[in-house]
CSV table of C-alpha atoms in Angstrom, one decimal:
chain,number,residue,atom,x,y,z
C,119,UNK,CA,0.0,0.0,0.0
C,120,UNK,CA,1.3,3.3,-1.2
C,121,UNK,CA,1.6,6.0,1.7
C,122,UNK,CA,3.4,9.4,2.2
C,123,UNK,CA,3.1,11.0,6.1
C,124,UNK,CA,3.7,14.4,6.4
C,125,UNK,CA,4.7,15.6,9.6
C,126,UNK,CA,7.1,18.6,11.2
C,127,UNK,CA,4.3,21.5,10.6
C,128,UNK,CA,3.2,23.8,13.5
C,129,UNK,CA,2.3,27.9,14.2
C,130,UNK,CA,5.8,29.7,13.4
C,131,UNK,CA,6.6,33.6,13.8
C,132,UNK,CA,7.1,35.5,10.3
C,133,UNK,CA,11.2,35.1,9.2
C,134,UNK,CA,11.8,32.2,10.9
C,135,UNK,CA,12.7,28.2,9.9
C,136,UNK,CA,10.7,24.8,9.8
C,137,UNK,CA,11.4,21.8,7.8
C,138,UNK,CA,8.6,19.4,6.4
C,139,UNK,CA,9.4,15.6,6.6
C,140,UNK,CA,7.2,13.4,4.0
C,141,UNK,CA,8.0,9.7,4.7
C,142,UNK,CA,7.0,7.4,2.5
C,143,UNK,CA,6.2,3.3,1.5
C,144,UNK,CA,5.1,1.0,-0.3
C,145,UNK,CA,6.3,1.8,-3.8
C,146,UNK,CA,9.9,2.0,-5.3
C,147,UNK,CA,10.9,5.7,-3.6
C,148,UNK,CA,14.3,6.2,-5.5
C,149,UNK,CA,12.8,6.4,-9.1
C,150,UNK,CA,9.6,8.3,-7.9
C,151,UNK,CA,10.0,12.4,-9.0
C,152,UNK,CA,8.6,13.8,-5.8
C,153,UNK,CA,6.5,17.5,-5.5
C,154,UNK,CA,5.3,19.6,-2.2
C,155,UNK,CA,1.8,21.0,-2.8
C,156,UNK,CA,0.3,23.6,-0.8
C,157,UNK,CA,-3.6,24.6,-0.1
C,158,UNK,CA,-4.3,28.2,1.2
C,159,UNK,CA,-7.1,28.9,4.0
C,160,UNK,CA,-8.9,29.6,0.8
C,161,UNK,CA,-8.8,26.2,-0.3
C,162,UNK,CA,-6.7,27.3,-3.3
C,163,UNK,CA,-3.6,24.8,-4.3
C,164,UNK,CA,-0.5,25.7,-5.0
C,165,UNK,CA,2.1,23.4,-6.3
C,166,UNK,CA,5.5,24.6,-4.8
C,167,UNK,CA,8.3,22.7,-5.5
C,168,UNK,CA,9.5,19.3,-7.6
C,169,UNK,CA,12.9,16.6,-6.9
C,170,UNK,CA,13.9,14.6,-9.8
C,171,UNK,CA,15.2,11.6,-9.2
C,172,UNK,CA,18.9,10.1,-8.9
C,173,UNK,CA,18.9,10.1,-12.9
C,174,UNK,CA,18.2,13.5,-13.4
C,175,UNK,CA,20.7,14.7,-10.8
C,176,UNK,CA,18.1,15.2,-8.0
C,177,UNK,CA,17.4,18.5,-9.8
C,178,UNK,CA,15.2,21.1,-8.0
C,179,UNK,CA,12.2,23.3,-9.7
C,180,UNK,CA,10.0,25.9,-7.6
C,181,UNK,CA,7.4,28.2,-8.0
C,182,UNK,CA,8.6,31.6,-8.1
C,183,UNK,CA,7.2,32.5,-4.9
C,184,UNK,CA,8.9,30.4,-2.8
C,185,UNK,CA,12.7,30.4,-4.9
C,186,UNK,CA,15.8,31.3,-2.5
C,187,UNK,CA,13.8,30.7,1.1
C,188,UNK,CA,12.7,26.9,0.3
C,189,UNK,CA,14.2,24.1,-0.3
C,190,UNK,CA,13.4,20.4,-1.4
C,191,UNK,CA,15.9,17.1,-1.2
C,192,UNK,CA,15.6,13.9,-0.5
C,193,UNK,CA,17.2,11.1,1.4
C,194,UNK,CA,16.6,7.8,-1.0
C,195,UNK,CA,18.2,5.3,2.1
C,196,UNK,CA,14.9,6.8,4.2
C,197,UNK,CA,12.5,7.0,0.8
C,198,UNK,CA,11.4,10.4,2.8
C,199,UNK,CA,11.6,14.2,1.1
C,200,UNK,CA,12.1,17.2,2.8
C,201,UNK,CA,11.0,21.0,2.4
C,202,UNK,CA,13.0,23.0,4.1
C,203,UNK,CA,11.1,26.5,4.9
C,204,UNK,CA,13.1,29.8,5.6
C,205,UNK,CA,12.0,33.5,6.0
C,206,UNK,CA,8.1,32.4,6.3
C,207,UNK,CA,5.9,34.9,5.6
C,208,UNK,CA,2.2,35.1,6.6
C,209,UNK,CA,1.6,33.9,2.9
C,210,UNK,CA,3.3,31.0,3.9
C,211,UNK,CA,-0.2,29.8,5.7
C,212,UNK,CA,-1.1,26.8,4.7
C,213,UNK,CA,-2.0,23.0,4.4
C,214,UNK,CA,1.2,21.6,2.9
C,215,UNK,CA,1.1,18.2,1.5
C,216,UNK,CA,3.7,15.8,-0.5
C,217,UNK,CA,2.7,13.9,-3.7
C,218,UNK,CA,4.8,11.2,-5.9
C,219,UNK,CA,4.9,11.4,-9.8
C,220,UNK,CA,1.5,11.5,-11.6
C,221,UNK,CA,0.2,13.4,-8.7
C,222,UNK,CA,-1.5,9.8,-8.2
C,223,UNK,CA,-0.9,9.6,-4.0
C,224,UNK,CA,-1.3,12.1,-1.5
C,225,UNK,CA,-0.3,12.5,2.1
C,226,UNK,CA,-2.8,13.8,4.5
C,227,UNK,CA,-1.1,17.4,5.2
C,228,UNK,CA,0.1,19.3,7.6
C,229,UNK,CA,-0.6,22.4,9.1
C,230,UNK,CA,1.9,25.4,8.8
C,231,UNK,CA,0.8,28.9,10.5
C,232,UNK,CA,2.8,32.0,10.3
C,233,UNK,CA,1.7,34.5,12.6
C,234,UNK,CA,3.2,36.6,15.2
Q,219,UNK,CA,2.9,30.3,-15.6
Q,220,UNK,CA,0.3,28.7,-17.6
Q,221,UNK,CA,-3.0,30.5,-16.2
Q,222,UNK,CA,-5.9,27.7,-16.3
Q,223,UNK,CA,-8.9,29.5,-15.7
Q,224,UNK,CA,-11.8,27.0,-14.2
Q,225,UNK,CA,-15.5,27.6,-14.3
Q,226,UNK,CA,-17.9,27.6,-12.8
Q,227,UNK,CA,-16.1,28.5,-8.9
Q,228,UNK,CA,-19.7,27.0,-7.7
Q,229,UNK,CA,-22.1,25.0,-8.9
Q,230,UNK,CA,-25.9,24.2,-7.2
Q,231,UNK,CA,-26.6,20.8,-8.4
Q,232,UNK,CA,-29.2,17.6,-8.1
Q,233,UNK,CA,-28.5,14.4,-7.5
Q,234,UNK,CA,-29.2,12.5,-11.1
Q,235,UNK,CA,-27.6,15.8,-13.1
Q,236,UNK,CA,-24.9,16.2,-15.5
Q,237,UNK,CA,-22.5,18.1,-14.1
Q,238,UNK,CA,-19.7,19.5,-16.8
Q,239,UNK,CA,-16.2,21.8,-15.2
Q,240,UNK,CA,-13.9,23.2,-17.8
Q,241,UNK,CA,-10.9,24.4,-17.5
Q,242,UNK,CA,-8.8,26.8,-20.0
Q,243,UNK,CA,-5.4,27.0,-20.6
Q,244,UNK,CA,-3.8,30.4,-21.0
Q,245,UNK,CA,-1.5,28.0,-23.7
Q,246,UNK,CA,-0.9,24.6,-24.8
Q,247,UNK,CA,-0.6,22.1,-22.2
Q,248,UNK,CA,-1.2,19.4,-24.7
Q,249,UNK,CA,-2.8,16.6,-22.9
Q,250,UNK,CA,-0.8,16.8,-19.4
Q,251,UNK,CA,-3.9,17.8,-17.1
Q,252,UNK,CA,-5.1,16.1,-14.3
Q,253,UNK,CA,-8.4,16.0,-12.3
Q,254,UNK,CA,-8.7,16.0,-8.9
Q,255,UNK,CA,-11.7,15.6,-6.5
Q,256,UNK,CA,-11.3,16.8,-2.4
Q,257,UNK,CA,-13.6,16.4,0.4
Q,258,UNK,CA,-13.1,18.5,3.2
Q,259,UNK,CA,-10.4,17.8,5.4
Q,260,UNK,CA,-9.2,14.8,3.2
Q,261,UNK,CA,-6.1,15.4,0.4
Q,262,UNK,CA,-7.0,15.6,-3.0
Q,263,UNK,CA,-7.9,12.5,-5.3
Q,264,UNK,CA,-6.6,12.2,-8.6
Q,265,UNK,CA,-9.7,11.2,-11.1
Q,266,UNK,CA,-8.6,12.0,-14.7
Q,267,UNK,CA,-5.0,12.0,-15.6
Q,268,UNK,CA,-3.5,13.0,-19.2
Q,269,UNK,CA,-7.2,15.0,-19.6
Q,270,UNK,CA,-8.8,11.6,-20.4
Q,271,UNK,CA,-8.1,8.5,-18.8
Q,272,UNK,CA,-9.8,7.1,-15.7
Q,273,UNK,CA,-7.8,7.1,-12.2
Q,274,UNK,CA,-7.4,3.6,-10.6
Q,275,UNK,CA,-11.2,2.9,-8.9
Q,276,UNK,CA,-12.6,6.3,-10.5
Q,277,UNK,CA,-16.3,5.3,-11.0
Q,278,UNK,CA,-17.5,5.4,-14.7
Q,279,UNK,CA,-20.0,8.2,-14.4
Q,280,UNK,CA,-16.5,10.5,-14.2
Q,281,UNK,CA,-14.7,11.8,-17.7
Q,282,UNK,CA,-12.4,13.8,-19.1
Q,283,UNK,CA,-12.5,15.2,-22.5
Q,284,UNK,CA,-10.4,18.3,-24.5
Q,285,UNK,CA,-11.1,20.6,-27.0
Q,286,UNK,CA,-8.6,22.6,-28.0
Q,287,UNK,CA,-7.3,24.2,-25.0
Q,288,UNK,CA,-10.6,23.3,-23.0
Q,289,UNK,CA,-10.7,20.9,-20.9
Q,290,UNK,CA,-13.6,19.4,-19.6
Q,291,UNK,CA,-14.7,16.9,-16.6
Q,292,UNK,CA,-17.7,15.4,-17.0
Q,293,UNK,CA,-19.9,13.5,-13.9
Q,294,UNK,CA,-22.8,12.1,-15.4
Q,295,UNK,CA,-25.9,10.9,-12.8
Q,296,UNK,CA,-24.7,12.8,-9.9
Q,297,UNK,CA,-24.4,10.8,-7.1
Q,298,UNK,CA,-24.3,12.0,-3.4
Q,299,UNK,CA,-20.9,11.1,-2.7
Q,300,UNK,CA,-19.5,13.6,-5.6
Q,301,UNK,CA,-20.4,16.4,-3.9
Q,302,UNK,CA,-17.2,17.5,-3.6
Q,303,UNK,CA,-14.5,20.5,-4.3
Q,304,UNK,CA,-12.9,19.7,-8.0
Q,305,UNK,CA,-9.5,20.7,-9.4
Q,306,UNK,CA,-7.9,20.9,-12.8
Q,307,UNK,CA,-4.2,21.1,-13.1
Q,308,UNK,CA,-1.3,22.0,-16.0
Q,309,UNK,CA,2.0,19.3,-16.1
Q,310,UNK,CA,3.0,20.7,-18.9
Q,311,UNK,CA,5.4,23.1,-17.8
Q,312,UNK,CA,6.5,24.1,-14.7
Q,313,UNK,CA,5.6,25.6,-12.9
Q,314,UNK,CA,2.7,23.0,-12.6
Q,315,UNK,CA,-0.5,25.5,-11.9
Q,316,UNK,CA,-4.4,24.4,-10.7
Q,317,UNK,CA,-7.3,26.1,-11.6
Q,318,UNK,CA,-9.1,28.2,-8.5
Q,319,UNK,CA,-11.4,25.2,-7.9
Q,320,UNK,CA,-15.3,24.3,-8.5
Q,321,UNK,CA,-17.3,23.8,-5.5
Q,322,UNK,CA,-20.3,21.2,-6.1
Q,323,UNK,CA,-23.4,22.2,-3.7
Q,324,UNK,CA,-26.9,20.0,-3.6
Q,325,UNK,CA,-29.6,22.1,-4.2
């Protein structure tokens, strides 16, 4: 049975750090291209960021509105990815989730607020 | 960014309808859009992938079809478990962008 957990979300002030952890199973994690989705308050989704696999160098895409404060990667021994969040903004509010190629599987999302 | 404007944002609808979403794509995505379904608090559900095949246990009264650079799901005989939030979104390019969502509401 495929399934990604996310976990590591929370309330955080504006400009400070959190990193998401999206664990994952039951399907073959190191050939899998793996994305970060986020869902505003307003229910809209917002698709964030992208890893490539080991073939394709682990290469990195992201929206434009998170480039130079987040960042994705991946550990293949733990078949988890990672978004590491810097300088959060109030924008930043949202239900973030983790999905594998083909957008097929989700994980159940976690919470980030920023809010001083 | 590929813009793809959805419509309706809400729909009233019956149980038994038709109930037809488009999307339009500000330019050619070819056919690298997906469907998505969400209830609330649950993650998204993929239904339609490449703009017209059927997800893995995606009931038949669900499809996808494209015209140009519409793209269309289709539910046909409502049921009561579709009412539901629906998304489109653009593979083609990144970045990868959704449409603003249609809500489905019973009448």
């Amino acid at each position: 049975e495929v399934q990604l957990v996310e976990t590591g979300g929370g309330l955080v002030q504006p400009g400070k750090s959190l990193k998401l952890t999206c664990a994952t199973s039951g399907f073959t994690f190191t050939t899998a291209w793996m994305h970060w989705v986020r869902q505003s308050p307003e229910k809209r989704l917002e698709w964030i960021a992208r890893i490539k696999d080991k073939s394709h160098n682990y290469a990195p895409d992201y929206v434009e509105s998170v480039k130079g404060r987040f960042t994705i990667s991946r550990d293949d021994s733990k078949s988890s990815v990672y978004l590491q969040m810097n300088s959060l903004k109030e924008e930043d509010t949202a239900t973030y989730f983790c999905t594998r190629t083909g957008l097929d599987y989700w994980g159940q999302g976690v919470m980030v607020t920023v809010s001083s | 960014d590929i813009q793809m404007t959805q419509s309706p944002s809400s729909m009233s609808v019956s149980l038994g309808d038709t109930v037809t979403i488009t999307c339009r794509a500000s330019q050619d995505v070819g056919i690298y859009v997906n469907w998505f379904q969400q209830k609330p608090g649950k993650s998204p559900r993929r239904m339609i992938y490449r703009a017209t095949n059927l997800a893995d246990g995606v009931p038949s009264r669900f499809s996808g079809s494209r015209s140009g650079s519409d793209y269309s799901l289709t539910i046909s005989s409502l049921e009561s478990e579709d009412v539901a939030d629906y998304h489109c979104l653009q593979y083609d390019e990144n970045p990868y962008t959704f449409g603003a969502g249609t809500k489905l509401e019973l009448k």
